[in-house]
Every structure is written in C-alpha cells, then in structure tokens.
C-alpha cells in the first residue's frame, strides 16, 4: 500500500466525493456517466479523476458493452487506517513513557 498515493488521491474534493459515493453504493458500482452527472461534470472531465483513483487502488472498473462501471475498493483505505492507527498507538506509548520520566 502506498499511503501517500491513497492520501493524495482522496485529498482532492471531487475524488473524495466520488469515492464516498462509490462506497455508499457497495457492493454495486455506478456507471461512469452516472458518476459524472452526480458530480456535475462531463464524462471526459472525470477521466483524470478515475485514473488517479484507479492508480491508488481505490476503484476498479468493468466494461459492460459501452458502459464502464466503477466500484469502490476498500482495501487501500483499510491499509491506510491500520498504518495510521499504529502511528497513533506508538505516539501514545511514547508520550506515556516520556510522562513517566
């Protein structure tokens, strides 16, 4: 898991909204055109957002006829959450040790 890639992909407002919408639709996905419409963007305008989300492993896609269906992938977010939880726990432990001195 590339924490920076996941955080960077979700740090942009449109991509975060797209990802949230796709998570809400799990286990199903949404057509690219439907997502673009919900974001008030053209399908072509969404292409770079889908590319970045896919590169971070946050979405997968399946072409059905002429329609591309995108689905949220949650494993990268689970991995990021575990990484951050470990960092928080280590920080707490370090503070506790420092407070004992």
PDB file of N, CA and C in Angstrom:
ATOM      1  N   UNK A   1       0.850  -1.184   0.000  1.00  0.00           N
ATOM      2  CA  UNK A   1       0.000   0.000   0.000  1.00  0.00           C
ATOM      3  C   UNK A   1       0.885   1.233   0.000  1.00  0.00           C
ATOM      4  N   UNK A   2       0.564   2.152  -0.819  1.00  0.00           N
ATOM      5  CA  UNK A   2       1.279   3.400  -0.945  1.00  0.00           C
ATOM      6  C   UNK A   2       0.443   4.467  -0.255  1.00  0.00           C
ATOM      7  N   UNK A   3       0.754   4.727   1.008  1.00  0.00           N
ATOM      8  CA  UNK A   3      -0.042   5.660   1.814  1.00  0.00           C
ATOM      9  C   UNK A   3      -0.143   7.033   1.152  1.00  0.00           C
ATOM     10  N   UNK A   4       0.959   7.526   0.634  1.00  0.00           N
ATOM     11  CA  UNK A   4       0.943   8.853   0.008  1.00  0.00           C
ATOM     12  C   UNK A   4       0.018   8.885  -1.198  1.00  0.00           C
ATOM     13  N   UNK A   5       0.018   7.823  -1.976  1.00  0.00           N
ATOM     14  CA  UNK A   5      -0.817   7.780  -3.178  1.00  0.00           C
ATOM     15  C   UNK A   5      -2.301   7.772  -2.803  1.00  0.00           C
ATOM     16  N   UNK A   6      -2.649   7.010  -1.777  1.00  0.00           N
ATOM     17  CA  UNK A   6      -4.043   6.954  -1.333  1.00  0.00           C
ATOM     18  C   UNK A   6      -4.466   8.307  -0.766  1.00  0.00           C
ATOM     19  N   UNK A   7      -3.632   8.866   0.111  1.00  0.00           N
ATOM     20  CA  UNK A   7      -3.979  10.162   0.709  1.00  0.00           C
ATOM     21  C   UNK A   7      -4.056  11.254  -0.348  1.00  0.00           C
ATOM     22  N   UNK A   8      -3.132  11.236  -1.288  1.00  0.00           N
ATOM     23  CA  UNK A   8      -3.135  12.233  -2.357  1.00  0.00           C
ATOM     24  C   UNK A   8      -4.385  12.123  -3.216  1.00  0.00           C
ATOM     25  N   UNK A   9      -4.768  10.897  -3.549  1.00  0.00           N
ATOM     26  CA  UNK A   9      -5.959  10.695  -4.381  1.00  0.00           C
ATOM     27  C   UNK A   9      -7.203  11.210  -3.679  1.00  0.00           C
ATOM     28  N   UNK A  10      -7.302  10.980  -2.384  1.00  0.00           N
ATOM     29  CA  UNK A  10      -8.501  11.382  -1.645  1.00  0.00           C
ATOM     30  C   UNK A  10      -8.441  12.823  -1.134  1.00  0.00           C
ATOM     31  N   UNK A  11      -7.301  13.480  -1.302  1.00  0.00           N
ATOM     32  CA  UNK A  11      -7.159  14.860  -0.832  1.00  0.00           C
ATOM     33  C   UNK A  11      -7.849  15.869  -1.747  1.00  0.00           C
ATOM     34  N   UNK A  12      -8.246  15.443  -2.930  1.00  0.00           N
ATOM     35  CA  UNK A  12      -8.914  16.330  -3.871  1.00  0.00           C
ATOM     36  C   UNK A  12     -10.427  16.145  -3.705  1.00  0.00           C
ATOM     37  N   UNK A  13     -11.159  17.238  -3.610  1.00  0.00           N
ATOM     38  CA  UNK A  13     -12.576  17.215  -3.241  1.00  0.00           C
ATOM     39  C   UNK A  13     -13.439  16.344  -4.156  1.00  0.00           C
ATOM     40  N   UNK A  14     -13.276  16.461  -5.459  1.00  0.00           N
ATOM     41  CA  UNK A  14     -14.100  15.676  -6.378  1.00  0.00           C
ATOM     42  C   UNK A  14     -13.830  14.192  -6.213  1.00  0.00           C
ATOM     43  N   UNK A  15     -12.549  13.823  -6.126  1.00  0.00           N
ATOM     44  CA  UNK A  15     -12.216  12.407  -5.982  1.00  0.00           C
ATOM     45  C   UNK A  15     -12.734  11.851  -4.661  1.00  0.00           C
ATOM     46  N   UNK A  16     -12.663  12.626  -3.598  1.00  0.00           N
ATOM     47  CA  UNK A  16     -13.196  12.170  -2.312  1.00  0.00           C
ATOM     48  C   UNK A  16     -14.696  11.953  -2.414  1.00  0.00           C
ATOM     49  N   UNK A  17     -15.405  12.862  -3.059  1.00  0.00           N
ATOM     50  CA  UNK A  17     -16.852  12.720  -3.231  1.00  0.00           C
ATOM     51  C   UNK A  17     -17.186  11.490  -4.078  1.00  0.00           C
ATOM     52  N   UNK A  18     -16.430  11.276  -5.138  1.00  0.00           N
ATOM     53  CA  UNK A  18     -16.656  10.104  -5.990  1.00  0.00           C
ATOM     54  C   UNK A  18     -16.444   8.836  -5.176  1.00  0.00           C
ATOM     55  N   UNK A  19     -15.348   8.790  -4.422  1.00  0.00           N
ATOM     56  CA  UNK A  19     -15.059   7.600  -3.629  1.00  0.00           C
ATOM     57  C   UNK A  19     -16.154   7.371  -2.582  1.00  0.00           C
ATOM     58  N   UNK A  20     -16.575   8.424  -1.908  1.00  0.00           N
ATOM     59  CA  UNK A  20     -17.641   8.284  -0.909  1.00  0.00           C
ATOM     60  C   UNK A  20     -18.920   7.755  -1.559  1.00  0.00           C
ATOM     61  N   UNK A  21     -19.243   8.274  -2.720  1.00  0.00           N
ATOM     62  CA  UNK A  21     -20.452   7.835  -3.429  1.00  0.00           C
ATOM     63  C   UNK A  21     -20.352   6.361  -3.805  1.00  0.00           C
ATOM     64  N   UNK A  22     -19.183   5.955  -4.281  1.00  0.00           N
ATOM     65  CA  UNK A  22     -18.997   4.559  -4.660  1.00  0.00           C
ATOM     66  C   UNK A  22     -19.031   3.637  -3.438  1.00  0.00           C
ATOM     67  N   UNK A  23     -18.500   4.082  -2.316  1.00  0.00           N
ATOM     68  CA  UNK A  23     -18.576   3.296  -1.081  1.00  0.00           C
ATOM     69  C   UNK A  23     -20.040   3.145  -0.673  1.00  0.00           C
ATOM     70  N   UNK A  24     -20.809   4.219  -0.794  1.00  0.00           N
ATOM     71  CA  UNK A  24     -22.238   4.159  -0.461  1.00  0.00           C
ATOM     72  C   UNK A  24     -22.980   3.146  -1.333  1.00  0.00           C
ATOM     73  N   UNK A  25     -22.495   2.921  -2.542  1.00  0.00           N
ATOM     74  CA  UNK A  25     -23.153   2.023  -3.490  1.00  0.00           C
ATOM     75  C   UNK A  25     -22.685   0.568  -3.386  1.00  0.00           C
ATOM     76  N   UNK A  26     -21.706   0.300  -2.515  1.00  0.00           N
ATOM     77  CA  UNK A  26     -21.224  -1.079  -2.383  1.00  0.00           C
ATOM     78  C   UNK A  26     -22.359  -2.013  -2.003  1.00  0.00           C
ATOM     79  N   UNK A  27     -22.392  -3.219  -2.488  1.00  0.00           N
ATOM     80  CA  UNK A  27     -21.374  -3.885  -3.300  1.00  0.00           C
ATOM     81  C   UNK A  27     -21.498  -3.608  -4.792  1.00  0.00           C
ATOM     82  N   UNK A  28     -22.477  -2.816  -5.165  1.00  0.00           N
ATOM     83  CA  UNK A  28     -22.658  -2.484  -6.574  1.00  0.00           C
ATOM     84  C   UNK A  28     -21.744  -1.330  -6.954  1.00  0.00           C
ATOM     85  N   UNK A  29     -21.670  -1.058  -8.201  1.00  0.00           N
ATOM     86  CA  UNK A  29     -20.926   0.082  -8.693  1.00  0.00           C
ATOM     87  C   UNK A  29     -21.862   1.052  -9.381  1.00  0.00           C
ATOM     88  N   UNK A  30     -21.266   2.035  -9.999  1.00  0.00           N
ATOM     89  CA  UNK A  30     -22.031   3.028 -10.762  1.00  0.00           C
ATOM     90  C   UNK A  30     -21.379   3.223 -12.118  1.00  0.00           C
ATOM     91  N   UNK A  31     -22.202   3.527 -13.092  1.00  0.00           N
ATOM     92  CA  UNK A  31     -21.694   3.837 -14.431  1.00  0.00           C
ATOM     93  C   UNK A  31     -20.937   5.156 -14.400  1.00  0.00           C
ATOM     94  N   UNK A  32     -19.895   5.230 -15.194  1.00  0.00           N
ATOM     95  CA  UNK A  32     -19.075   6.436 -15.254  1.00  0.00           C
ATOM     96  C   UNK A  32     -19.923   7.669 -15.552  1.00  0.00           C
ATOM     97  N   UNK A  33     -20.853   7.539 -16.477  1.00  0.00           N
ATOM     98  CA  UNK A  33     -21.712   8.670 -16.829  1.00  0.00           C
ATOM     99  C   UNK A  33     -22.593   9.115 -15.678  1.00  0.00           C
ATOM    100  N   UNK A  34     -23.068   8.167 -14.896  1.00  0.00           N
ATOM    101  CA  UNK A  34     -23.905   8.485 -13.741  1.00  0.00           C
ATOM    102  C   UNK A  34     -23.097   9.224 -12.674  1.00  0.00           C
ATOM    103  N   UNK A  35     -21.854   8.794 -12.489  1.00  0.00           N
ATOM    104  CA  UNK A  35     -20.981   9.469 -11.519  1.00  0.00           C
ATOM    105  C   UNK A  35     -20.692  10.889 -11.995  1.00  0.00           C
ATOM    106  N   UNK A  36     -20.374  11.027 -13.276  1.00  0.00           N
ATOM    107  CA  UNK A  36     -20.087  12.356 -13.827  1.00  0.00           C
ATOM    108  C   UNK A  36     -21.277  13.286 -13.641  1.00  0.00           C
ATOM    109  N   UNK A  37     -22.468  12.775 -13.908  1.00  0.00           N
ATOM    110  CA  UNK A  37     -23.676  13.581 -13.745  1.00  0.00           C
ATOM    111  C   UNK A  37     -23.859  13.999 -12.285  1.00  0.00           C
ATOM    112  N   UNK A  38     -23.635  13.077 -11.367  1.00  0.00           N
ATOM    113  CA  UNK A  38     -23.768  13.383  -9.941  1.00  0.00           C
ATOM    114  C   UNK A  38     -22.749  14.428  -9.495  1.00  0.00           C
ATOM    115  N   UNK A  39     -21.595  14.456 -10.155  1.00  0.00           N
ATOM    116  CA  UNK A  39     -20.541  15.424  -9.820  1.00  0.00           C
ATOM    117  C   UNK A  39     -20.680  16.718 -10.623  1.00  0.00           C
ATOM    118  N   UNK A  40     -21.697  16.771 -11.480  1.00  0.00           N
ATOM    119  CA  UNK A  40     -21.940  17.923 -12.340  1.00  0.00           C
ATOM    120  C   UNK A  40     -20.723  18.207 -13.231  1.00  0.00           C
ATOM    121  N   UNK A  41     -20.200  17.121 -13.815  1.00  0.00           N
ATOM    122  CA  UNK A  41     -19.047  17.214 -14.710  1.00  0.00           C
ATOM    123  C   UNK A  41     -19.338  16.418 -15.971  1.00  0.00           C
ATOM    124  N   UNK A  42     -18.566  16.676 -16.998  1.00  0.00           N
ATOM    125  CA  UNK A  42     -18.678  15.879 -18.219  1.00  0.00           C
ATOM    126  C   UNK A  42     -17.952  14.554 -17.993  1.00  0.00           C
ATOM    127  N   UNK A  43     -18.354  13.508 -18.709  1.00  0.00           N
ATOM    128  CA  UNK A  43     -17.619  12.240 -18.587  1.00  0.00           C
ATOM    129  C   UNK A  43     -16.127  12.406 -18.890  1.00  0.00           C
ATOM    130  N   UNK A  44     -15.797  13.212 -19.896  1.00  0.00           N
ATOM    131  CA  UNK A  44     -14.384  13.448 -20.210  1.00  0.00           C
ATOM    132  C   UNK A  44     -13.666  14.147 -19.057  1.00  0.00           C
ATOM    133  N   UNK A  45     -14.368  15.033 -18.361  1.00  0.00           N
ATOM    134  CA  UNK A  45     -13.785  15.737 -17.224  1.00  0.00           C
ATOM    135  C   UNK A  45     -13.492  14.821 -16.051  1.00  0.00           C
ATOM    136  N   UNK A  46     -14.178  13.692 -16.007  1.00  0.00           N
ATOM    137  CA  UNK A  46     -13.983  12.740 -14.915  1.00  0.00           C
ATOM    138  C   UNK A  46     -12.822  11.780 -15.166  1.00  0.00           C
ATOM    139  N   UNK A  47     -12.375  11.687 -16.405  1.00  0.00           N
ATOM    140  CA  UNK A  47     -11.372  10.696 -16.771  1.00  0.00           C
ATOM    141  C   UNK A  47     -10.135  10.762 -15.894  1.00  0.00           C
ATOM    142  N   UNK A  48      -9.585  11.936 -15.688  1.00  0.00           N
ATOM    143  CA  UNK A  48      -8.360  12.038 -14.882  1.00  0.00           C
ATOM    144  C   UNK A  48      -8.618  11.643 -13.431  1.00  0.00           C
ATOM    145  N   UNK A  49      -9.789  11.947 -12.924  1.00  0.00           N
ATOM    146  CA  UNK A  49     -10.122  11.559 -11.548  1.00  0.00           C
ATOM    147  C   UNK A  49     -10.192  10.037 -11.417  1.00  0.00           C
ATOM    148  N   UNK A  50     -10.849   9.382 -12.382  1.00  0.00           N
ATOM    149  CA  UNK A  50     -10.920   7.920 -12.364  1.00  0.00           C
ATOM    150  C   UNK A  50      -9.527   7.308 -12.475  1.00  0.00           C
ATOM    151  N   UNK A  51      -8.684   7.895 -13.307  1.00  0.00           N
ATOM    152  CA  UNK A  51      -7.321   7.389 -13.494  1.00  0.00           C
ATOM    153  C   UNK A  51      -6.534   7.439 -12.189  1.00  0.00           C
ATOM    154  N   UNK A  52      -6.630   8.552 -11.485  1.00  0.00           N
ATOM    155  CA  UNK A  52      -5.898   8.724 -10.222  1.00  0.00           C
ATOM    156  C   UNK A  52      -6.445   7.781  -9.148  1.00  0.00           C
ATOM    157  N   UNK A  53      -7.764   7.669  -9.061  1.00  0.00           N
ATOM    158  CA  UNK A  53      -8.360   6.761  -8.080  1.00  0.00           C
ATOM    159  C   UNK A  53      -7.970   5.314  -8.370  1.00  0.00           C
ATOM    160  N   UNK A  54      -7.964   4.946  -9.643  1.00  0.00           N
ATOM    161  CA  UNK A  54      -7.589   3.580 -10.023  1.00  0.00           C
ATOM    162  C   UNK A  54      -6.110   3.318  -9.725  1.00  0.00           C
ATOM    163  N   UNK A  55      -5.251   4.286 -10.003  1.00  0.00           N
ATOM    164  CA  UNK A  55      -3.813   4.121  -9.747  1.00  0.00           C
ATOM    165  C   UNK A  55      -3.535   3.921  -8.255  1.00  0.00           C
ATOM    166  N   UNK A  56      -4.365   4.518  -7.411  1.00  0.00           N
ATOM    167  CA  UNK A  56      -4.219   4.357  -5.962  1.00  0.00           C
ATOM    168  C   UNK A  56      -4.899   3.082  -5.470  1.00  0.00           C
ATOM    169  N   UNK A  57      -5.537   2.347  -6.366  1.00  0.00           N
ATOM    170  CA  UNK A  57      -6.215   1.113  -5.998  1.00  0.00           C
ATOM    171  C   UNK A  57      -7.560   1.322  -5.334  1.00  0.00           C
ATOM    172  N   UNK A  58      -8.085   2.540  -5.418  1.00  0.00           N
ATOM    173  CA  UNK A  58      -9.324   2.887  -4.732  1.00  0.00           C
ATOM    174  C   UNK A  58     -10.577   2.536  -5.513  1.00  0.00           C
ATOM    175  N   UNK A  59     -10.449   2.339  -6.818  1.00  0.00           N
ATOM    176  CA  UNK A  59     -11.585   1.933  -7.638  1.00  0.00           C
ATOM    177  C   UNK A  59     -11.139   0.867  -8.628  1.00  0.00           C
ATOM    178  N   UNK A  60     -12.085   0.040  -8.991  1.00  0.00           N
ATOM    179  CA  UNK A  60     -11.877  -0.900 -10.081  1.00  0.00           C
ATOM    180  C   UNK A  60     -12.960  -0.606 -11.108  1.00  0.00           C
ATOM    181  N   UNK A  61     -12.744  -1.064 -12.315  1.00  0.00           N
ATOM    182  CA  UNK A  61     -13.737  -0.796 -13.359  1.00  0.00           C
ATOM    183  C   UNK A  61     -13.973  -2.050 -14.179  1.00  0.00           C
ATOM    184  N   UNK A  62     -15.177  -2.106 -14.732  1.00  0.00           N
ATOM    185  CA  UNK A  62     -15.561  -3.212 -15.596  1.00  0.00           C
ATOM    186  C   UNK A  62     -16.347  -2.631 -16.757  1.00  0.00           C
ATOM    187  N   UNK A  63     -15.948  -2.988 -17.953  1.00  0.00           N
ATOM    188  CA  UNK A  63     -16.657  -2.510 -19.129  1.00  0.00           C
ATOM    189  C   UNK A  63     -17.760  -3.498 -19.482  1.00  0.00           C
ATOM    190  N   UNK A  64     -18.979  -3.006 -19.532  1.00  0.00           N
ATOM    191  CA  UNK A  64     -20.132  -3.814 -19.910  1.00  0.00           C
ATOM    192  C   UNK A  64     -20.748  -3.139 -21.129  1.00  0.00           C
ATOM    193  N   UNK A  65     -20.510  -3.739 -22.275  1.00  0.00           N
ATOM    194  CA  UNK A  65     -20.937  -3.100 -23.523  1.00  0.00           C
ATOM    195  C   UNK A  65     -20.156  -1.802 -23.701  1.00  0.00           C
ATOM    196  N   UNK A  66     -20.883  -0.708 -23.823  1.00  0.00           N
ATOM    197  CA  UNK A  66     -20.240   0.601 -23.973  1.00  0.00           C
ATOM    198  C   UNK A  66     -20.157   1.351 -22.651  1.00  0.00           C
ATOM    199  N   UNK A  67     -20.615   0.731 -21.590  1.00  0.00           N
ATOM    200  CA  UNK A  67     -20.662   1.378 -20.280  1.00  0.00           C
ATOM    201  C   UNK A  67     -19.529   0.878 -19.399  1.00  0.00           C
ATOM    202  N   UNK A  68     -18.878   1.796 -18.694  1.00  0.00           N
ATOM    203  CA  UNK A  68     -17.850   1.435 -17.720  1.00  0.00           C
ATOM    204  C   UNK A  68     -18.458   1.604 -16.327  1.00  0.00           C
ATOM    205  N   UNK A  69     -18.408   0.522 -15.557  1.00  0.00           N
ATOM    206  CA  UNK A  69     -18.925   0.525 -14.193  1.00  0.00           C
ATOM    207  C   UNK A  69     -17.732   0.608 -13.242  1.00  0.00           C
ATOM    208  N   UNK A  70     -17.776   1.575 -12.333  1.00  0.00           N
ATOM    209  CA  UNK A  70     -16.723   1.729 -11.323  1.00  0.00           C
ATOM    210  C   UNK A  70     -17.237   1.250  -9.982  1.00  0.00           C
ATOM    211  N   UNK A  71     -16.356   0.572  -9.236  1.00  0.00           N
ATOM    212  CA  UNK A  71     -16.666   0.095  -7.894  1.00  0.00           C
ATOM    213  C   UNK A  71     -15.570   0.552  -6.936  1.00  0.00           C
ATOM    214  N   UNK A  72     -15.970   0.884  -5.716  1.00  0.00           N
ATOM    215  CA  UNK A  72     -15.003   1.255  -4.684  1.00  0.00           C
ATOM    216  C   UNK A  72     -14.240   0.017  -4.234  1.00  0.00           C
ATOM    217  N   UNK A  73     -12.972   0.185  -4.006  1.00  0.00           N
ATOM    218  CA  UNK A  73     -12.125  -0.846  -3.408  1.00  0.00           C
ATOM    219  C   UNK A  73     -11.683  -0.310  -2.048  1.00  0.00           C
ATOM    220  N   UNK A  74     -11.985  -1.040  -0.996  1.00  0.00           N
ATOM    221  CA  UNK A  74     -11.745  -0.522   0.352  1.00  0.00           C
ATOM    222  C   UNK A  74     -10.418  -0.963   0.969  1.00  0.00           C
ATOM    223  N   UNK A  75      -9.754  -1.951   0.395  1.00  0.00           N
ATOM    224  CA  UNK A  75      -8.507  -2.442   0.995  1.00  0.00           C
ATOM    225  C   UNK A  75      -7.445  -1.355   1.171  1.00  0.00           C
ATOM    226  N   UNK A  76      -7.217  -0.476   0.181  1.00  0.00           N
ATOM    227  CA  UNK A  76      -6.215   0.568   0.388  1.00  0.00           C
ATOM    228  C   UNK A  76      -6.549   1.487   1.574  1.00  0.00           C
ATOM    229  N   UNK A  77      -7.825   1.756   1.781  1.00  0.00           N
ATOM    230  CA  UNK A  77      -8.228   2.611   2.905  1.00  0.00           C
ATOM    231  C   UNK A  77      -8.071   1.840   4.219  1.00  0.00           C
ATOM    232  N   UNK A  78      -8.371   0.545   4.193  1.00  0.00           N
ATOM    233  CA  UNK A  78      -8.150  -0.282   5.384  1.00  0.00           C
ATOM    234  C   UNK A  78      -6.669  -0.307   5.742  1.00  0.00           C
ATOM    235  N   UNK A  79      -5.800  -0.462   4.745  1.00  0.00           N
ATOM    236  CA  UNK A  79      -4.352  -0.473   4.980  1.00  0.00           C
ATOM    237  C   UNK A  79      -3.887   0.870   5.526  1.00  0.00           C
ATOM    238  N   UNK A  80      -4.383   1.954   4.964  1.00  0.00           N
ATOM    239  CA  UNK A  80      -4.023   3.288   5.450  1.00  0.00           C
ATOM    240  C   UNK A  80      -4.494   3.481   6.888  1.00  0.00           C
ATOM    241  N   UNK A  81      -5.704   3.029   7.173  1.00  0.00           N
ATOM    242  CA  UNK A  81      -6.246   3.141   8.523  1.00  0.00           C
ATOM    243  C   UNK A  81      -5.387   2.376   9.528  1.00  0.00           C
ATOM    244  N   UNK A  82      -4.961   1.181   9.165  1.00  0.00           N
ATOM    245  CA  UNK A  82      -4.100   0.386  10.046  1.00  0.00           C
ATOM    246  C   UNK A  82      -2.761   1.078  10.270  1.00  0.00           C
ATOM    247  N   UNK A  83      -2.190   1.630   9.203  1.00  0.00           N
ATOM    248  CA  UNK A  83      -0.928   2.364   9.304  1.00  0.00           C
ATOM    249  C   UNK A  83      -1.069   3.550  10.258  1.00  0.00           C
ATOM    250  N   UNK A  84      -2.143   4.320  10.099  1.00  0.00           N
ATOM    251  CA  UNK A  84      -2.364   5.488  10.954  1.00  0.00           C
ATOM    252  C   UNK A  84      -2.660   5.079  12.394  1.00  0.00           C
ATOM    253  N   UNK A  85      -3.411   4.004  12.582  1.00  0.00           N
ATOM    254  CA  UNK A  85      -3.703   3.527  13.937  1.00  0.00           C
ATOM    255  C   UNK A  85      -2.421   3.108  14.645  1.00  0.00           C
ATOM    256  N   UNK A  86      -1.518   2.458  13.937  1.00  0.00           N
ATOM    257  CA  UNK A  86      -0.231   2.066  14.512  1.00  0.00           C
ATOM    258  C   UNK A  86       0.583   3.300  14.895  1.00  0.00           C
ATOM    259  N   UNK A  87       0.592   4.300  14.026  1.00  0.00           N
ATOM    260  CA  UNK A  87       1.324   5.532  14.322  1.00  0.00           C
ATOM    261  C   UNK A  87       0.763   6.216  15.563  1.00  0.00           C
ATOM    262  N   UNK A  88      -0.558   6.261  15.676  1.00  0.00           N
ATOM    263  CA  UNK A  88      -1.202   6.882  16.836  1.00  0.00           C
ATOM    264  C   UNK A  88      -0.834   6.111  18.105  1.00  0.00           C
ATOM    265  N   UNK A  89      -0.892   4.796  18.054  1.00  0.00           N
ATOM    266  CA  UNK A  89      -0.576   3.973  19.229  1.00  0.00           C
ATOM    267  C   UNK A  89       0.877   4.158  19.651  1.00  0.00           C
ATOM    268  N   UNK A  90       1.780   4.223  18.696  1.00  0.00           N
ATOM    269  CA  UNK A  90       3.192   4.444  19.031  1.00  0.00           C
ATOM    270  C   UNK A  90       3.391   5.820  19.644  1.00  0.00           C
ATOM    271  N   UNK A  91       2.661   6.796  19.126  1.00  0.00           N
ATOM    272  CA  UNK A  91       2.751   8.150  19.693  1.00  0.00           C
ATOM    273  C   UNK A  91       2.256   8.173  21.121  1.00  0.00           C
ATOM    274  N   UNK A  92       1.155   7.497  21.393  1.00  0.00           N
ATOM    275  CA  UNK A  92       0.618   7.433  22.763  1.00  0.00           C
ATOM    276  C   UNK A  92       1.614   6.758  23.696  1.00  0.00           C
ATOM    277  N   UNK A  93       2.194   5.651  23.236  1.00  0.00           N
ATOM    278  CA  UNK A  93       3.169   4.938  24.058  1.00  0.00           C
ATOM    279  C   UNK A  93       4.375   5.807  24.356  1.00  0.00           C
ATOM    280  N   UNK A  94       4.839   6.520  23.349  1.00  0.00           N
ATOM    281  CA  UNK A  94       5.984   7.403  23.543  1.00  0.00           C
ATOM    282  C   UNK A  94       5.667   8.506  24.542  1.00  0.00           C
ATOM    283  N   UNK A  95       4.482   9.067  24.469  1.00  0.00           N
ATOM    284  CA  UNK A  95       4.082  10.105  25.431  1.00  0.00           C
ATOM    285  C   UNK A  95       3.979   9.546  26.840  1.00  0.00           C
ATOM    286  N   UNK A  96       3.441   8.329  26.939  1.00  0.00           N
ATOM    287  CA  UNK A  96       3.309   7.694  28.253  1.00  0.00           C
ATOM    288  C   UNK A  96       4.688   7.450  28.876  1.00  0.00           C
ATOM    289  N   UNK A  97       5.614   6.975  28.061  1.00  0.00           N
ATOM    290  CA  UNK A  97       6.983   6.735  28.563  1.00  0.00           C
ATOM    291  C   UNK A  97       7.629   8.043  28.970  1.00  0.00           C
ATOM    292  N   UNK A  98       7.451   9.089  28.157  1.00  0.00           N
ATOM    293  CA  UNK A  98       8.043  10.390  28.477  1.00  0.00           C
ATOM    294  C   UNK A  98       7.424  10.967  29.748  1.00  0.00           C
ATOM    295  N   UNK A  99       6.157  10.735  29.978  1.00  0.00           N
ATOM    296  CA  UNK A  99       5.488  11.266  31.174  1.00  0.00           C
ATOM    297  C   UNK A  99       5.985  10.579  32.430  1.00  0.00           C
ATOM    298  N   UNK A 100       6.461   9.333  32.316  1.00  0.00           N
ATOM    299  CA  UNK A 100       6.948   8.588  33.474  1.00  0.00           C
ATOM    300  C   UNK A 100       8.322   9.040  33.917  1.00  0.00           C
ATOM    301  N   UNK A 101       9.028   9.742  33.063  1.00  0.00           N
ATOM    302  CA  UNK A 101      10.411  10.158  33.391  1.00  0.00           C
ATOM    303  C   UNK A 101      10.431  11.367  34.289  1.00  0.00           C
TER     304      UNK A 101
END
